[in-house]
Coordinates of N, CA and C in Angstrom, one line a residue:
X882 N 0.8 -1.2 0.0 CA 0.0 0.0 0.0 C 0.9 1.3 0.0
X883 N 2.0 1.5 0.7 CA 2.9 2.4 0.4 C 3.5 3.0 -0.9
X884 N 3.6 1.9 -1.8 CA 3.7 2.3 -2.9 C 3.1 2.9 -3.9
X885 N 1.8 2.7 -3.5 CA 0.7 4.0 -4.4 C 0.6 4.7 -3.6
X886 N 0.5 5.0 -2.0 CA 0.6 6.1 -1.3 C 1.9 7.0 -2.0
X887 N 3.2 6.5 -1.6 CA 3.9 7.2 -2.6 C 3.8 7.8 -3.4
X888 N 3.3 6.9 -4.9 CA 3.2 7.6 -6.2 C 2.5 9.1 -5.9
X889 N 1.0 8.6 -5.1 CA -0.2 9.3 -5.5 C 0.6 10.7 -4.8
X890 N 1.8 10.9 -3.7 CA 1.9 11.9 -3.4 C 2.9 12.8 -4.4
X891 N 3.6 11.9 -5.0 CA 4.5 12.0 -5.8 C 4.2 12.8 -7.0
X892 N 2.4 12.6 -7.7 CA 2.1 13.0 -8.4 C 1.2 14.2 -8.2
X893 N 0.6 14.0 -7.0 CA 0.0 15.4 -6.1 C 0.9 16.7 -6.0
X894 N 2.1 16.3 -5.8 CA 2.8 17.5 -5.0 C 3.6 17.9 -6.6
X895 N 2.7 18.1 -8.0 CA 3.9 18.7 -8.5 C 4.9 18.4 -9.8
X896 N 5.7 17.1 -8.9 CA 6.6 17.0 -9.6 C 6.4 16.5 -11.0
X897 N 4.9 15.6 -11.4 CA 4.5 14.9 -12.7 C 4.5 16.3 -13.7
X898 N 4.3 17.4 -13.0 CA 4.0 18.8 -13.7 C 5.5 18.8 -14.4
X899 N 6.0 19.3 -13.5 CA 7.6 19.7 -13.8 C 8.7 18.5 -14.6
X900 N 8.2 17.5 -14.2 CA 8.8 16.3 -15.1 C 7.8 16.9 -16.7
X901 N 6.3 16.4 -16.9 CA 6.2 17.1 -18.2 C 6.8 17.8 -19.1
X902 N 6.9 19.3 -18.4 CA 7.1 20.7 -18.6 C 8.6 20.3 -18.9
X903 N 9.2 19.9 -18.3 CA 10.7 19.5 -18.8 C 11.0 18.5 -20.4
X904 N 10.3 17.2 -20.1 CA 9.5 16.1 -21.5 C 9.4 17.6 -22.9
X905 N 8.6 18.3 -22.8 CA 7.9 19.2 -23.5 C 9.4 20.2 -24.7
X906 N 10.2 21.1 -22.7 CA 10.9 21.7 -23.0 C 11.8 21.0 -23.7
X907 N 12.3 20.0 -23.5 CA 13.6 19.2 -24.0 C 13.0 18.9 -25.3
X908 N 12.0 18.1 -25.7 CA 11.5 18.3 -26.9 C 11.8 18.9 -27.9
X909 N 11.4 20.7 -27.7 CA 11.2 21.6 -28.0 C 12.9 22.0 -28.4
X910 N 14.1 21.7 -26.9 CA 15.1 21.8 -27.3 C 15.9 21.1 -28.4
X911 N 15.5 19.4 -28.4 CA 15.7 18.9 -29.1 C 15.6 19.2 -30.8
X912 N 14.8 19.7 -31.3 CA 14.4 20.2 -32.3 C 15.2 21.3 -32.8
X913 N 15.2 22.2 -31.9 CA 16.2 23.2 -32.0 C 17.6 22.9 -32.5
X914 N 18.1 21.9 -31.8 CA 19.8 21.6 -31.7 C 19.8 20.4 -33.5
X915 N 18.5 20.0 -33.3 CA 18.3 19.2 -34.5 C 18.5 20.3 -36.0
X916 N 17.7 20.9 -36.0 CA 17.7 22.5 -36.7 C 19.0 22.8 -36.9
X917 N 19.5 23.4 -35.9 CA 21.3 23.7 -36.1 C 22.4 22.9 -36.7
X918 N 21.9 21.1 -36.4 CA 23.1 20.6 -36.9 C 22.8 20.6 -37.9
X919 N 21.0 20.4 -39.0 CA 20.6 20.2 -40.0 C 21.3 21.3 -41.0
X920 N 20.9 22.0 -40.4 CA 21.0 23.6 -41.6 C 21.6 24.6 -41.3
X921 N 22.4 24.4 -40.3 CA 23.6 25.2 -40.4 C 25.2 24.4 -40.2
X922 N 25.0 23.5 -39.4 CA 26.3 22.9 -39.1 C 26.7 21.9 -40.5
X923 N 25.8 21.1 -40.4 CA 26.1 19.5 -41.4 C 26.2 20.2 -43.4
X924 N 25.7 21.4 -43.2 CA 26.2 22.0 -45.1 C 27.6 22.7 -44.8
X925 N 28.1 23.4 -43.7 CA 29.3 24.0 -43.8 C 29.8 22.5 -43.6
X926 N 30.3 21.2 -42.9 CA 30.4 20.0 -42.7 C 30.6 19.4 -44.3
X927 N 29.6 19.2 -44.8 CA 29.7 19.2 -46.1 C 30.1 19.5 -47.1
X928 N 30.7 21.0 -46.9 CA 30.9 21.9 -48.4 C 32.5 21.7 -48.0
X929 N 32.9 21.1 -46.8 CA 34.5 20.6 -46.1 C 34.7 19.3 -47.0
X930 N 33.8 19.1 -46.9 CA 34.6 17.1 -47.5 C 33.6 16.9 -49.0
X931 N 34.2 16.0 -49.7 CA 34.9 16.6 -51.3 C 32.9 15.5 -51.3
X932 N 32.3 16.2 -52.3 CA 30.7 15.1 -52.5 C 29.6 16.0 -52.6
X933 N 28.7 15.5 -51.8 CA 27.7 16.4 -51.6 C 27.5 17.4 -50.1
X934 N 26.5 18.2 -50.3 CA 26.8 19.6 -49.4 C 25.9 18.9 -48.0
X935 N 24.7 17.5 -48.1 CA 24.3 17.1 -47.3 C 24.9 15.9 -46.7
X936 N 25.4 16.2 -45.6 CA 26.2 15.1 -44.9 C 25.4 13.7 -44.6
X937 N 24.3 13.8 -44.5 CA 23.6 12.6 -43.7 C 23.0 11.4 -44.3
X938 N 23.4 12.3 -46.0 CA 23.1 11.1 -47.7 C 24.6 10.5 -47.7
X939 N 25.9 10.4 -46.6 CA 27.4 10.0 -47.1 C 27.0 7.9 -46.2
X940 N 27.2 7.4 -47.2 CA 26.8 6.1 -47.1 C 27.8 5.5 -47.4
X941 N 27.9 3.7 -47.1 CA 28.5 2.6 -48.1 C 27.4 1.7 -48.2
X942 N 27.7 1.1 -49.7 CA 26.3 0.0 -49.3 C 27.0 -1.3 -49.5
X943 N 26.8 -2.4 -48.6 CA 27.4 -3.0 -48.1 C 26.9 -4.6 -48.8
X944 N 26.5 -4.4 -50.4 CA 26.1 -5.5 -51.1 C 26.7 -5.2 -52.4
X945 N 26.8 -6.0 -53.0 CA 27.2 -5.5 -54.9 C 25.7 -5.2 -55.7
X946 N 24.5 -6.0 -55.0 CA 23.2 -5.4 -55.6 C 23.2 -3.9 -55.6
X947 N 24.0 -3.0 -54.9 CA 23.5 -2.1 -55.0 C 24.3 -0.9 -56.2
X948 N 23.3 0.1 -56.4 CA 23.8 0.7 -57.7 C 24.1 1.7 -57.6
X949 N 25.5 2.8 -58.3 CA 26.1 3.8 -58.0 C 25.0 4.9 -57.6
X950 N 23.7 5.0 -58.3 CA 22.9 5.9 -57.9 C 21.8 6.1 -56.6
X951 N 22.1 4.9 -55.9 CA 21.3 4.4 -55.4 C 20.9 5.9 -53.5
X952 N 19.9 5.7 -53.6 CA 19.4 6.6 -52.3 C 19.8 5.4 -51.0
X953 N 19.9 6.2 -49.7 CA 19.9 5.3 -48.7 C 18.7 4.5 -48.4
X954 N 17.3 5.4 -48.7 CA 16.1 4.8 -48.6 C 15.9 4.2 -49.3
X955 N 16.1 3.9 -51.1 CA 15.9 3.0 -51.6 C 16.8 1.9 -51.1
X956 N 17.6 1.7 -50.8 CA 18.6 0.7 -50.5 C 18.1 -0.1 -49.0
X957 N 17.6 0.4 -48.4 CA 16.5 -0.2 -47.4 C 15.5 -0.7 -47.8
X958 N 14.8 -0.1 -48.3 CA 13.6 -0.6 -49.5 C 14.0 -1.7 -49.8
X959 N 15.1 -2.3 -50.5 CA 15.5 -3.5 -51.3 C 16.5 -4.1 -50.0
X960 N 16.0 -4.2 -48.9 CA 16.5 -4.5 -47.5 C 18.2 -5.3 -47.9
X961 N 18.8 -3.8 -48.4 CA 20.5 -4.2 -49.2 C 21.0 -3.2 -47.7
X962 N 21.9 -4.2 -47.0 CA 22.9 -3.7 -45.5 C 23.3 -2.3 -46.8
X963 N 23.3 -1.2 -45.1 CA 24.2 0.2 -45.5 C 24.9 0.5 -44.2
X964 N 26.1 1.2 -44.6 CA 26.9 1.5 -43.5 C 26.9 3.3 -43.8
X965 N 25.5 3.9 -42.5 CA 25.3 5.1 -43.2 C 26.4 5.9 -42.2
X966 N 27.7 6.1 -42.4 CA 28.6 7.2 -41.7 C 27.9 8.1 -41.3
X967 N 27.2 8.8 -42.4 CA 26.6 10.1 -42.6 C 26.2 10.3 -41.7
X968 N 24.9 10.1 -41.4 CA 23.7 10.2 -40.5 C 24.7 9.5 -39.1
X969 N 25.3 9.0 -39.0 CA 26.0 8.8 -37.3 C 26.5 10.2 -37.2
X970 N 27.6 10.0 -38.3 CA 28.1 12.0 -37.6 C 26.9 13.1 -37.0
X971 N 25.9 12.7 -38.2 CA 25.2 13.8 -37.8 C 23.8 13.9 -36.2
X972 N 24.0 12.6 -36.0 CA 23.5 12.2 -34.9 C 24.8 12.8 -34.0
X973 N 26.1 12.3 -34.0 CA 26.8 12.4 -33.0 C 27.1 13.9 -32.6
X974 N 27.3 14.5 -33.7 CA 27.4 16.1 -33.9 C 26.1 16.8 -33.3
X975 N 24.9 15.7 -33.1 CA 23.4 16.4 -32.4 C 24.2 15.9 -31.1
X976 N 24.2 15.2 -30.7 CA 24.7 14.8 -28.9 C 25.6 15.8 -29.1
X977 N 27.0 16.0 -29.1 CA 27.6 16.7 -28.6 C 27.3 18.6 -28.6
X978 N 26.5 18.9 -29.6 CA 26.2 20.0 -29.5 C 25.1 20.1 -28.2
X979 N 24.2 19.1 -28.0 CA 23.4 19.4 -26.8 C 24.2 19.1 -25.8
X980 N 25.2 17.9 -25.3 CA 25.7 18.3 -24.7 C 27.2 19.3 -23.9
X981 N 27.3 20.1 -25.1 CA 28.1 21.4 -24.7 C 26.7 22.5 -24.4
X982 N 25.6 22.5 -25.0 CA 24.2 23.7 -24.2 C 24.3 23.1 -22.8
X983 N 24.1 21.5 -22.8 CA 24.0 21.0 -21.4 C 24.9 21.5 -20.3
X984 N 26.1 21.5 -20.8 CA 27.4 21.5 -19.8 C 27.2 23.2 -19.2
X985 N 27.2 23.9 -20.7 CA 27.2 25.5 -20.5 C 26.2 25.8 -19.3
X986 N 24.8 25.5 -19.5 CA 23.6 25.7 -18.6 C 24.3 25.3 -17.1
X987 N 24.7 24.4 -17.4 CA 24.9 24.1 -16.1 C 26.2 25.0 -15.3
X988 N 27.3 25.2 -16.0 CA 28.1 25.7 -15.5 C 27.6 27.1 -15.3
X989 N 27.2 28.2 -16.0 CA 26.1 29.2 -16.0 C 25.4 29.2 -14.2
X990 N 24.7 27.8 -14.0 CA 23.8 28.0 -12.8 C 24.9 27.9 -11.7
X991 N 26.0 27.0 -11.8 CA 27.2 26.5 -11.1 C 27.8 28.4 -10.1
X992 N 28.1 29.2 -11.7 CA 28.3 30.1 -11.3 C 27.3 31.4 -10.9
X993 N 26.0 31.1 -11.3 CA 25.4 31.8 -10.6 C 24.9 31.5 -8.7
X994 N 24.8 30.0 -8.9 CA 24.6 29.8 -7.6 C 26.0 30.3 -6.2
X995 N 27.0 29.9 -7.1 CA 28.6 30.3 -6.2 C 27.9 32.0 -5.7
X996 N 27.5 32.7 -6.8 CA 27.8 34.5 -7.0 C 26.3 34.2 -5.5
X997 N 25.4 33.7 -5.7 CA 24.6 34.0 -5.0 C 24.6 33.9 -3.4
X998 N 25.1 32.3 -3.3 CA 26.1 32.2 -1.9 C 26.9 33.2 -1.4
X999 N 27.9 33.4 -2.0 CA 28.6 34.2 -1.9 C 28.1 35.7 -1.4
X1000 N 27.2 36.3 -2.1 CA 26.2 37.5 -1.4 C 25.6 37.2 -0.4
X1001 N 25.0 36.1 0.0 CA 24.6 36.0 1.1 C 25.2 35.5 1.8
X1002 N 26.4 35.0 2.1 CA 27.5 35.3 3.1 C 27.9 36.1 3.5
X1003 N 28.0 37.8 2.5 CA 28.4 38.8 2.6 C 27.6 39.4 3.7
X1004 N 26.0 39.3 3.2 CA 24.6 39.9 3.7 C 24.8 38.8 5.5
X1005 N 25.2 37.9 5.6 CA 25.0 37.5 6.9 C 26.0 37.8 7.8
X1006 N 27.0 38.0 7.1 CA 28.3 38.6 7.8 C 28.4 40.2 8.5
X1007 N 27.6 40.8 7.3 CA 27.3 42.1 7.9 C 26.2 42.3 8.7
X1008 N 25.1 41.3 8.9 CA 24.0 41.2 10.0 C 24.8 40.7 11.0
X1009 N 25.7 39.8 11.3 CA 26.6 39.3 12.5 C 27.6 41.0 13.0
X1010 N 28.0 41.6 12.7 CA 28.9 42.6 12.8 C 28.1 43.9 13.6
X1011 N 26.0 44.1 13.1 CA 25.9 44.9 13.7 C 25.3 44.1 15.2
X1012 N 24.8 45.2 15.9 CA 24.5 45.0 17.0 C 23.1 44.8 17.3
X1013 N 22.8 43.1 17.8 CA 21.6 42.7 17.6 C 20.9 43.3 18.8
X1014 N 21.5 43.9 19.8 CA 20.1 44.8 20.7 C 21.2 46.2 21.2
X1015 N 19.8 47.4 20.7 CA 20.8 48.5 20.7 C 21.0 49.0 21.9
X1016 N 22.5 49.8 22.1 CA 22.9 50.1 23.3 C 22.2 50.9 24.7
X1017 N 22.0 50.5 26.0 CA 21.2 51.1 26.1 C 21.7 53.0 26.7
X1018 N 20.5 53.8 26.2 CA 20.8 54.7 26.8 C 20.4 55.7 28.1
X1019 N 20.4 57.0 28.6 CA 19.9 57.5 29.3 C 18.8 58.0 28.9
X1020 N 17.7 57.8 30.1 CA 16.9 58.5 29.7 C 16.7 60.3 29.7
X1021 N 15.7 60.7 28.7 CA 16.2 62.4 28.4 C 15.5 63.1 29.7
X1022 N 16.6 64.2 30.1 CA 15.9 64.7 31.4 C 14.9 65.3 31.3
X1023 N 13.9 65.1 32.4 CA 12.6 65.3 32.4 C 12.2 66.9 32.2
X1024 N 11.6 67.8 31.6 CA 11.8 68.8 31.0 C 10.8 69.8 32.6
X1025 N 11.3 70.7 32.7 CA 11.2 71.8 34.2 C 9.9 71.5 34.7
X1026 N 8.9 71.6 33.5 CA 7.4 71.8 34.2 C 7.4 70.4 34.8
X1027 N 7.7 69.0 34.4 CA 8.0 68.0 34.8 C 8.4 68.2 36.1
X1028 N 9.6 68.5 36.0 CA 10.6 68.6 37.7 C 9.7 69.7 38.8
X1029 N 9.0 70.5 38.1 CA 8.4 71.4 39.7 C 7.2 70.7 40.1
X1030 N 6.2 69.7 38.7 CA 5.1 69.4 39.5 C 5.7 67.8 40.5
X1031 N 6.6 67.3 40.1 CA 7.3 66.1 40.7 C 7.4 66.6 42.5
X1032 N 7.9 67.9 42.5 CA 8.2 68.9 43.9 C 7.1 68.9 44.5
X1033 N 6.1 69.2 43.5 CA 4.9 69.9 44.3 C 4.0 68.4 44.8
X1034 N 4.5 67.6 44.0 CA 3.7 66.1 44.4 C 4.1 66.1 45.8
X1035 N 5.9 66.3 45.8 CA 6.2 65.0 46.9 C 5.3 65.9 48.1
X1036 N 5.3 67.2 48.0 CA 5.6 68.4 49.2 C 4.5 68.0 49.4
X1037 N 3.3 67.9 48.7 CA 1.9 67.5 49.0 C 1.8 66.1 50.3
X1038 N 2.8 65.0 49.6 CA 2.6 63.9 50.3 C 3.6 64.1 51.9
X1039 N 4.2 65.1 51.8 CA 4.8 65.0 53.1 C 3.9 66.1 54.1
X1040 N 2.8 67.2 53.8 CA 2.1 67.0 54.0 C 0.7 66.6 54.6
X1041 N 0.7 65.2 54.0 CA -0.8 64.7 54.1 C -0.1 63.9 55.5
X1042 N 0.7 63.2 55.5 CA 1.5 62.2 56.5 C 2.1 63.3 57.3
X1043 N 1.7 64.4 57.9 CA 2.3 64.6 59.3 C 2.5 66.2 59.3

């Protein structure tokens, strides 16, 4: 029974949101970094090595059935082994480009969180330094009309007693 107690809190408090919202965003990033290697990275990549300007058509086909003009998709089609280089670079060249965004982001928060610490050690350092209860002082002398009716009390009470 703990174990759906678990979940159900697991999924109450939140976190299914923020796991989503993450699913979604990465998605979203994914596409992005896909985009970059497509049409900007993998044509300058291409217009480097001697062929065509699209890196991810650089193949071998790994039968004699197959024909100098042949596409990678047709060559699957006629289920003829390919050894597609291409498309790995260009997958590998997607991982490493996400993860240098990955590393960056993170070193980014690394050093924002240090800068943040860091302030608030300054901020508690200088709450430690002042003085947590203030000094006490005298109190201000009681101003004349004060001091003669104080006189005229006591004189009264000495007075009443004798």
């Amino acid at each position: 029974m703990s174990f759906f107690k678990d979940f159900r809190e697991f999924a109450v408090k939140g976190n299914m949101v923020d796991l989503a919202v993450g699913v979604i965003i990465g998605g979203a990033f994914g596409n992005v970094v896909n985009s970059i290697v497509t049409d900007l990275v993998m044509p300058i990549v291409g217009r480097l090595t001697p062929g065509s300007t699209d890196f991810s058509k650089h193949f071998w086909a790994l039968s004699d059935k197959a024909q100098p003009g042949d596409t990678i998709a047709k060559l699957k089609a006629d289920s003829i082994p390919v050894f597609a280089y291409g498309n790995f670079l260009t997958v590998t060249l997607n991982f490493l480009i996400v993860a240098l965004c990955v590393f960056l982001l993170v070193k980014f928060i690394n050093i924002a969180r240090r800068a943040f610490e860091a302030e608030m050690l300054v901020l508690a350092n200088q709450k430690a330094e002042e003085p947590s209860t203030p000094a006490p002082t005298e109190a201000p002398a009681p101003a004349p009309d004060i001091v003669l009716l104080t006189e005229i009390r006591d004189l009264l009470k000495q007075q009443a007693k004798g």
